[in-house]
Amino acid sequence: MTSMDAPLEPLLGAKTAKALETALGIGTVGDLLYHFPRRYAERGELTRIAGLETDEHATVLAQVDRVTRRTMRSRRGTILEVRITDGQRTLNCTFFNQAWRERELLPGRRGLFAGKVTSYRGALQLANPEYQLIGVPEAGGADGDEQAAAEEFAAALIPVYPAAQGLPSWSIARCVRQVLDVWEGSEDALPADLRRRHHLLGFEEAIRRIHRPADHRELAIARKRLKWDEALAVQLALVRRRQLVEERPAPPCPPVPDGLLAAFDERLPFTLTAGQREVGDAVAQDIAARHPMNRLVQGEVGSGKTVVALRAMLQAVDAGRQAAMLAPTEVLAAQHARSLAELLGDLAAAGELGAPEHATRLTLLTGSLPAAKRRQALLDAVSGAAGIVVGTHALIQDRVRFADLGLLVVDEQHRFGVEQRDALRSRDDGGTSPHLLVMTATPIPRTVAMTVYGDLEVSALRELPSGRSPISTSVVPVAEKPSWLDRAWQRVREEVAAGHQVYVVCPRIGEDGAGGTGGKRGRDAEEDLDELAPPDEGGGARRPPVAVLDVAPRLADGPLEGLRIGVLHGRLPAEEKDTVMRDFAAGELDVLVATTVVEVGVNVPNATVMVILDADRFGVSQLHQLRGRVGRGSAPGLCLLVSETPSGTSTMQRLESVASTTDGFELARLDLELRREGDILGVSQSGRRSTLRLLSLISDEDLIAEARGEAERLVGEDPHLTRHPGLARLVAAMVDDERAEYLQKT
Ligand code: ADP
Ligand code: MG
């Protein structure tokens, strides 16, 4: 009767069950018991009002500060205005025609107040407030279940649940209590020996205590146990997946002593760094094997990942197979093709007169190629004439056939998830899975490596090839310090006067087809935008981000008048793009106003300053990548992050973090901390039962590592978890419900 799948109606009544279902998606006993408190109000400790965000449905423990009653002028009736406080800030609650509440809402009394937080003329308000006074059992806002109120507030820790209008936290608490009273527990999914080893509470006890902890210690113990369920489910799923992947057959690409790779190494104008050699050796060994490599190489911007990837691709070509490199956008694919061609020189000139003996052919394959060229490229891929194919994910993943694909390289992926990698692996290439090399410039904290990249071997390029000049970064907060922007443009002029060059980066290209550049497709515009930071939480309508096509003329007529300004973005025709880049590289342009096309593959050592406009529209790692474009020569680099965001917001904090360090690992960590946990884990706020809701990638690093160890042991002993049906169920629920959300998030 009280199994986790039991409906709530017989226990709570039709009305309440319906309310839970519609407001929070809670339909079963399990749904409700997994609807964990969001936080716990402490008796005697008021909720910090300053920490509330507008538009959130908040439950605060506060004290009545002042009550005023007015008679409405336009209509009959009264308005009761109740100001509540945390001792520092105040919140206004307004009640219409409920003058009787004045008798219970006495100044000094404390209670839980719930409602949507709004802001009116600078003052915070709770709209449609509901409340429950503490220590006043006869009082009551929404429901007057007196006994319940008294009990709910007897504990030192008052659970505060994710609530909804009409279903305040204390009503949910009462439902949970009613259900717990009749619940008989359910089977513990975790094996007893594992529980013992890690000092984990039993499942039933953990569920009871997380809802009604006596104190913080008890709560921590309950949370730890339930986090283990989550961490172990994730790790079991990943370890099993990895095992399956590793069992597949792959086309072996053994090295040959005097092939294309050897010829390439011979003419390499620099010596490989120790890291490049080390990672290169590991990759070389991996791809020689009959089972697929699954390796992630992370390395700072400029650490030389391209060479590592290219050398692996050449080994595949030497083995008589093909290699493909995938980029997230057409612009990046084209840039990769250019830089690979440059590195290869005539080694990519197979079929041309005077090409060296082992030469191969490099083919670019993107959606915007003219039909004839595209047909030829597809033909080169399927015939095997092209040893190396560079293109966008979408294209290569879905449509391209290869004669014999040995190695897939995926570059610069911030957003590639396990699922997408699986899609790549499951290409039907004659029954084998190609070797997979993923490269990222975003350093990956250990927990993310164990989760989002849990199916990959991770290796890192820790050193940069040559001593690069330091980059200093400053935030230009135009909202508070408008004059700083003038100063920034002044600085740009000084830099140009000193013979240097400057990038100005904008988040957007501008009007479709505007600028007379023959802009044919809206596609690249979207591509430039698709890696931007998520929109601000709760912010109302924002103006669109500034655009290259607006900014360039404004600068030319204004603060940068007289300077030679060029424009670069993904919608320019390829020749024009090349011309602009060549001119900039040759020093014939002082300022390049561009989109994120400058993010990758642009190398102009004389460029010393980068001004990023609307910097808040970019993500942390993207900003970090962008600024890697300056300070590449002997002169130090300067990056200015311009934003209208008010200081003190999390957005501004993000920019300050980027300004505060150039250590990629540190930034990755900050990024993780600044993003809401839910964004990373894909945790839905609703009460769906199997979603991950306790595990934190930031603070549960050790727990996740331990769970990984246990998962490896368990899968090693019992690959299909037949001896652990509870665990198998845990994983099944997790994979069904979470796969799409959780495993794809990066
Ligand atoms: P990223 O890791 O950001 O993709 P790249 O592969 O584009 O970095 O390399 C950045 C630059 O450094 C390129 O111009 C590349 O030719 C150069 N480079 C790579 N490896 C070395 C090395 N060992 N010594 C000197 N320069 C190198
Ligand atoms: Mg690169």
mmCIF file with all atom_site columns, N, CA, C and O in Angstrom, residues 299-326:
data_model
loop_
_atom_site.group_PDB
_atom_site.id
_atom_site.type_symbol
_atom_site.label_atom_id
_atom_site.label_alt_id
_atom_site.label_comp_id
_atom_site.label_asym_id
_atom_site.label_entity_id
_atom_site.label_seq_id
_atom_site.pdbx_PDB_ins_code
_atom_site.Cartn_x
_atom_site.Cartn_y
_atom_site.Cartn_z
_atom_site.occupancy
_atom_site.B_iso_or_equiv
_atom_site.pdbx_formal_charge
_atom_site.auth_seq_id
_atom_site.auth_comp_id
_atom_site.auth_asym_id
_atom_site.auth_atom_id
_atom_site.pdbx_PDB_model_num
ATOM 1   N N  . GLY A 1 299 ? 43.847 21.060 -22.852 1.00 0.00 ? 299 GLY A N  1
ATOM 2   C CA . GLY A 1 299 ? 45.049 21.877 -22.827 1.00 0.00 ? 299 GLY A CA 1
ATOM 3   C C  . GLY A 1 299 ? 44.670 23.313 -23.082 1.00 0.00 ? 299 GLY A C  1
ATOM 4   O O  . GLY A 1 299 ? 43.803 23.602 -23.921 1.00 0.00 ? 299 GLY A O  1
ATOM 5   N N  . GLU A 1 300 ? 45.293 24.193 -22.351 1.00 0.00 ? 300 GLU A N  1
ATOM 6   C CA . GLU A 1 300 ? 45.053 25.617 -22.487 1.00 0.00 ? 300 GLU A CA 1
ATOM 7   C C  . GLU A 1 300 ? 45.030 26.049 -23.950 1.00 0.00 ? 300 GLU A C  1
ATOM 8   O O  . GLU A 1 300 ? 45.676 25.417 -24.791 1.00 0.00 ? 300 GLU A O  1
ATOM 9   N N  . VAL A 1 301 ? 44.374 27.147 -24.179 1.00 0.00 ? 301 VAL A N  1
ATOM 10  C CA . VAL A 1 301 ? 44.449 27.792 -25.485 1.00 0.00 ? 301 VAL A CA 1
ATOM 11  C C  . VAL A 1 301 ? 45.928 27.982 -25.823 1.00 0.00 ? 301 VAL A C  1
ATOM 12  O O  . VAL A 1 301 ? 46.692 28.474 -24.998 1.00 0.00 ? 301 VAL A O  1
ATOM 13  N N  . GLY A 1 302 ? 46.307 27.532 -27.006 1.00 0.00 ? 302 GLY A N  1
ATOM 14  C CA . GLY A 1 302 ? 47.685 27.732 -27.426 1.00 0.00 ? 302 GLY A CA 1
ATOM 15  C C  . GLY A 1 302 ? 48.644 26.665 -26.940 1.00 0.00 ? 302 GLY A C  1
ATOM 16  O O  . GLY A 1 302 ? 49.846 26.761 -27.154 1.00 0.00 ? 302 GLY A O  1
ATOM 17  N N  . SER A 1 303 ? 48.141 25.629 -26.304 1.00 0.00 ? 303 SER A N  1
ATOM 18  C CA . SER A 1 303 ? 49.040 24.599 -25.789 1.00 0.00 ? 303 SER A CA 1
ATOM 19  C C  . SER A 1 303 ? 49.462 23.616 -26.885 1.00 0.00 ? 303 SER A C  1
ATOM 20  O O  . SER A 1 303 ? 50.270 22.735 -26.639 1.00 0.00 ? 303 SER A O  1
ATOM 21  N N  . GLY A 1 304 ? 48.880 23.772 -28.061 1.00 0.00 ? 304 GLY A N  1
ATOM 22  C CA . GLY A 1 304 ? 49.320 22.953 -29.182 1.00 0.00 ? 304 GLY A CA 1
ATOM 23  C C  . GLY A 1 304 ? 48.571 21.645 -29.346 1.00 0.00 ? 304 GLY A C  1
ATOM 24  O O  . GLY A 1 304 ? 49.145 20.615 -29.704 1.00 0.00 ? 304 GLY A O  1
ATOM 25  N N  . LYS A 1 305 ? 47.268 21.690 -29.157 1.00 0.00 ? 305 LYS A N  1
ATOM 26  C CA . LYS A 1 305 ? 46.462 20.479 -29.313 1.00 0.00 ? 305 LYS A CA 1
ATOM 27  C C  . LYS A 1 305 ? 46.354 20.068 -30.778 1.00 0.00 ? 305 LYS A C  1
ATOM 28  O O  . LYS A 1 305 ? 46.303 18.884 -31.088 1.00 0.00 ? 305 LYS A O  1
ATOM 29  N N  . THR A 1 306 ? 46.316 21.097 -31.637 1.00 0.00 ? 306 THR A N  1
ATOM 30  C CA . THR A 1 306 ? 46.117 20.792 -33.056 1.00 0.00 ? 306 THR A CA 1
ATOM 31  C C  . THR A 1 306 ? 47.210 19.863 -33.581 1.00 0.00 ? 306 THR A C  1
ATOM 32  O O  . THR A 1 306 ? 46.928 18.936 -34.333 1.00 0.00 ? 306 THR A O  1
ATOM 33  N N  . VAL A 1 307 ? 48.436 20.134 -33.168 1.00 0.00 ? 307 VAL A N  1
ATOM 34  C CA . VAL A 1 307 ? 49.548 19.303 -33.642 1.00 0.00 ? 307 VAL A CA 1
ATOM 35  C C  . VAL A 1 307 ? 49.392 17.870 -33.135 1.00 0.00 ? 307 VAL A C  1
ATOM 36  O O  . VAL A 1 307 ? 49.639 16.914 -33.873 1.00 0.00 ? 307 VAL A O  1
ATOM 37  N N  . VAL A 1 308 ? 48.976 17.739 -31.906 1.00 0.00 ? 308 VAL A N  1
ATOM 38  C CA . VAL A 1 308 ? 48.758 16.403 -31.353 1.00 0.00 ? 308 VAL A CA 1
ATOM 39  C C  . VAL A 1 308 ? 47.702 15.660 -32.170 1.00 0.00 ? 308 VAL A C  1
ATOM 40  O O  . VAL A 1 308 ? 47.890 14.494 -32.547 1.00 0.00 ? 308 VAL A O  1
ATOM 41  N N  . ALA A 1 309 ? 46.618 16.356 -32.464 1.00 0.00 ? 309 ALA A N  1
ATOM 42  C CA . ALA A 1 309 ? 45.539 15.726 -33.227 1.00 0.00 ? 309 ALA A CA 1
ATOM 43  C C  . ALA A 1 309 ? 46.002 15.392 -34.643 1.00 0.00 ? 309 ALA A C  1
ATOM 44  O O  . ALA A 1 309 ? 45.735 14.301 -35.153 1.00 0.00 ? 309 ALA A O  1
ATOM 45  N N  . LEU A 1 310 ? 46.702 16.331 -35.243 1.00 0.00 ? 310 LEU A N  1
ATOM 46  C CA . LEU A 1 310 ? 47.145 16.113 -36.613 1.00 0.00 ? 310 LEU A CA 1
ATOM 47  C C  . LEU A 1 310 ? 48.093 14.917 -36.690 1.00 0.00 ? 310 LEU A C  1
ATOM 48  O O  . LEU A 1 310 ? 47.999 14.085 -37.592 1.00 0.00 ? 310 LEU A O  1
ATOM 49  N N  . ARG A 1 311 ? 48.985 14.808 -35.730 1.00 0.00 ? 311 ARG A N  1
ATOM 50  C CA . ARG A 1 311 ? 49.923 13.680 -35.759 1.00 0.00 ? 311 ARG A CA 1
ATOM 51  C C  . ARG A 1 311 ? 49.169 12.350 -35.637 1.00 0.00 ? 311 ARG A C  1
ATOM 52  O O  . ARG A 1 311 ? 49.502 11.373 -36.297 1.00 0.00 ? 311 ARG A O  1
ATOM 53  N N  . ALA A 1 312 ? 48.126 12.331 -34.816 1.00 0.00 ? 312 ALA A N  1
ATOM 54  C CA . ALA A 1 312 ? 47.318 11.112 -34.698 1.00 0.00 ? 312 ALA A CA 1
ATOM 55  C C  . ALA A 1 312 ? 46.615 10.824 -36.019 1.00 0.00 ? 312 ALA A C  1
ATOM 56  O O  . ALA A 1 312 ? 46.536 9.670  -36.470 1.00 0.00 ? 312 ALA A O  1
ATOM 57  N N  . MET A 1 313 ? 46.114 11.876 -36.650 1.00 0.00 ? 313 MET A N  1
ATOM 58  C CA . MET A 1 313 ? 45.411 11.678 -37.920 1.00 0.00 ? 313 MET A CA 1
ATOM 59  C C  . MET A 1 313 ? 46.369 11.139 -38.978 1.00 0.00 ? 313 MET A C  1
ATOM 60  O O  . MET A 1 313 ? 46.001 10.288 -39.795 1.00 0.00 ? 313 MET A O  1
ATOM 61  N N  . LEU A 1 314 ? 47.597 11.624 -38.942 1.00 0.00 ? 314 LEU A N  1
ATOM 62  C CA . LEU A 1 314 ? 48.569 11.159 -39.923 1.00 0.00 ? 314 LEU A CA 1
ATOM 63  C C  . LEU A 1 314 ? 48.912 9.682  -39.702 1.00 0.00 ? 314 LEU A C  1
ATOM 64  O O  . LEU A 1 314 ? 49.122 8.927  -40.648 1.00 0.00 ? 314 LEU A O  1
ATOM 65  N N  . GLN A 1 315 ? 48.925 9.290  -38.444 1.00 0.00 ? 315 GLN A N  1
ATOM 66  C CA . GLN A 1 315 ? 49.163 7.861  -38.153 1.00 0.00 ? 315 GLN A CA 1
ATOM 67  C C  . GLN A 1 315 ? 48.038 7.010  -38.741 1.00 0.00 ? 315 GLN A C  1
ATOM 68  O O  . GLN A 1 315 ? 48.274 5.925  -39.275 1.00 0.00 ? 315 GLN A O  1
ATOM 69  N N  . ALA A 1 316 ? 46.802 7.520  -38.640 1.00 0.00 ? 316 ALA A N  1
ATOM 70  C CA . ALA A 1 316 ? 45.661 6.797  -39.212 1.00 0.00 ? 316 ALA A CA 1
ATOM 71  C C  . ALA A 1 316 ? 45.806 6.700  -40.731 1.00 0.00 ? 316 ALA A C  1
ATOM 72  O O  . ALA A 1 316 ? 45.543 5.652  -41.331 1.00 0.00 ? 316 ALA A O  1
ATOM 73  N N  . VAL A 1 317 ? 46.224 7.812  -41.335 1.00 0.00 ? 317 VAL A N  1
ATOM 74  C CA . VAL A 1 317 ? 46.396 7.811  -42.793 1.00 0.00 ? 317 VAL A CA 1
ATOM 75  C C  . VAL A 1 317 ? 47.513 6.836  -43.187 1.00 0.00 ? 317 VAL A C  1
ATOM 76  O O  . VAL A 1 317 ? 47.391 6.087  -44.159 1.00 0.00 ? 317 VAL A O  1
ATOM 77  N N  . ASP A 1 318 ? 48.583 6.850  -42.403 1.00 0.00 ? 318 ASP A N  1
ATOM 78  C CA . ASP A 1 318 ? 49.683 5.913  -42.662 1.00 0.00 ? 318 ASP A CA 1
ATOM 79  C C  . ASP A 1 318 ? 49.207 4.467  -42.617 1.00 0.00 ? 318 ASP A C  1
ATOM 80  O O  . ASP A 1 318 ? 49.741 3.598  -43.305 1.00 0.00 ? 318 ASP A O  1
ATOM 81  N N  . ALA A 1 319 ? 48.208 4.215  -41.763 1.00 0.00 ? 319 ALA A N  1
ATOM 82  C CA . ALA A 1 319 ? 47.691 2.846  -41.639 1.00 0.00 ? 319 ALA A CA 1
ATOM 83  C C  . ALA A 1 319 ? 46.707 2.535  -42.757 1.00 0.00 ? 319 ALA A C  1
ATOM 84  O O  . ALA A 1 319 ? 46.035 1.505  -42.740 1.00 0.00 ? 319 ALA A O  1
ATOM 85  N N  . GLY A 1 320 ? 46.586 3.469  -43.707 1.00 0.00 ? 320 GLY A N  1
ATOM 86  C CA . GLY A 1 320 ? 45.707 3.226  -44.841 1.00 0.00 ? 320 GLY A CA 1
ATOM 87  C C  . GLY A 1 320 ? 44.263 3.594  -44.567 1.00 0.00 ? 320 GLY A C  1
ATOM 88  O O  . GLY A 1 320 ? 43.356 3.222  -45.300 1.00 0.00 ? 320 GLY A O  1
ATOM 89  N N  . ARG A 1 321 ? 44.043 4.323  -43.472 1.00 0.00 ? 321 ARG A N  1
ATOM 90  C CA . ARG A 1 321 ? 42.672 4.693  -43.154 1.00 0.00 ? 321 ARG A CA 1
ATOM 91  C C  . ARG A 1 321 ? 42.492 6.201  -43.253 1.00 0.00 ? 321 ARG A C  1
ATOM 92  O O  . ARG A 1 321 ? 43.412 6.919  -43.633 1.00 0.00 ? 321 ARG A O  1
ATOM 93  N N  . GLN A 1 322 ? 41.293 6.643  -42.846 1.00 0.00 ? 322 GLN A N  1
ATOM 94  C CA . GLN A 1 322 ? 41.005 8.070  -42.907 1.00 0.00 ? 322 GLN A CA 1
ATOM 95  C C  . GLN A 1 322 ? 40.812 8.639  -41.514 1.00 0.00 ? 322 GLN A C  1
ATOM 96  O O  . GLN A 1 322 ? 40.577 7.903  -40.552 1.00 0.00 ? 322 GLN A O  1
ATOM 97  N N  . ALA A 1 323 ? 40.913 9.950  -41.436 1.00 0.00 ? 323 ALA A N  1
ATOM 98  C CA . ALA A 1 323 ? 40.647 10.630 -40.173 1.00 0.00 ? 323 ALA A CA 1
ATOM 99  C C  . ALA A 1 323 ? 39.719 11.805 -40.449 1.00 0.00 ? 323 ALA A C  1
ATOM 100 O O  . ALA A 1 323 ? 39.747 12.379 -41.537 1.00 0.00 ? 323 ALA A O  1
ATOM 101 N N  . ALA A 1 324 ? 38.877 12.117 -39.466 1.00 0.00 ? 324 ALA A N  1
ATOM 102 C CA . ALA A 1 324 ? 37.979 13.255 -39.626 1.00 0.00 ? 324 ALA A CA 1
ATOM 103 C C  . ALA A 1 324 ? 38.105 14.153 -38.417 1.00 0.00 ? 324 ALA A C  1
ATOM 104 O O  . ALA A 1 324 ? 38.304 13.678 -37.293 1.00 0.00 ? 324 ALA A O  1
ATOM 105 N N  . MET A 1 325 ? 38.023 15.461 -38.663 1.00 0.00 ? 325 MET A N  1
ATOM 106 C CA . MET A 1 325 ? 38.035 16.410 -37.549 1.00 0.00 ? 325 MET A CA 1
ATOM 107 C C  . MET A 1 325 ? 36.737 17.197 -37.570 1.00 0.00 ? 325 MET A C  1
ATOM 108 O O  . MET A 1 325 ? 36.338 17.738 -38.588 1.00 0.00 ? 325 MET A O  1
ATOM 109 N N  . LEU A 1 326 ? 36.080 17.232 -36.410 1.00 0.00 ? 326 LEU A N  1
ATOM 110 C CA . LEU A 1 326 ? 34.783 17.881 -36.314 1.00 0.00 ? 326 LEU A CA 1
ATOM 111 C C  . LEU A 1 326 ? 34.871 19.157 -35.501 1.00 0.00 ? 326 LEU A C  1
ATOM 112 O O  . LEU A 1 326 ? 35.454 19.166 -34.420 1.00 0.00 ? 326 LEU A O  1
#
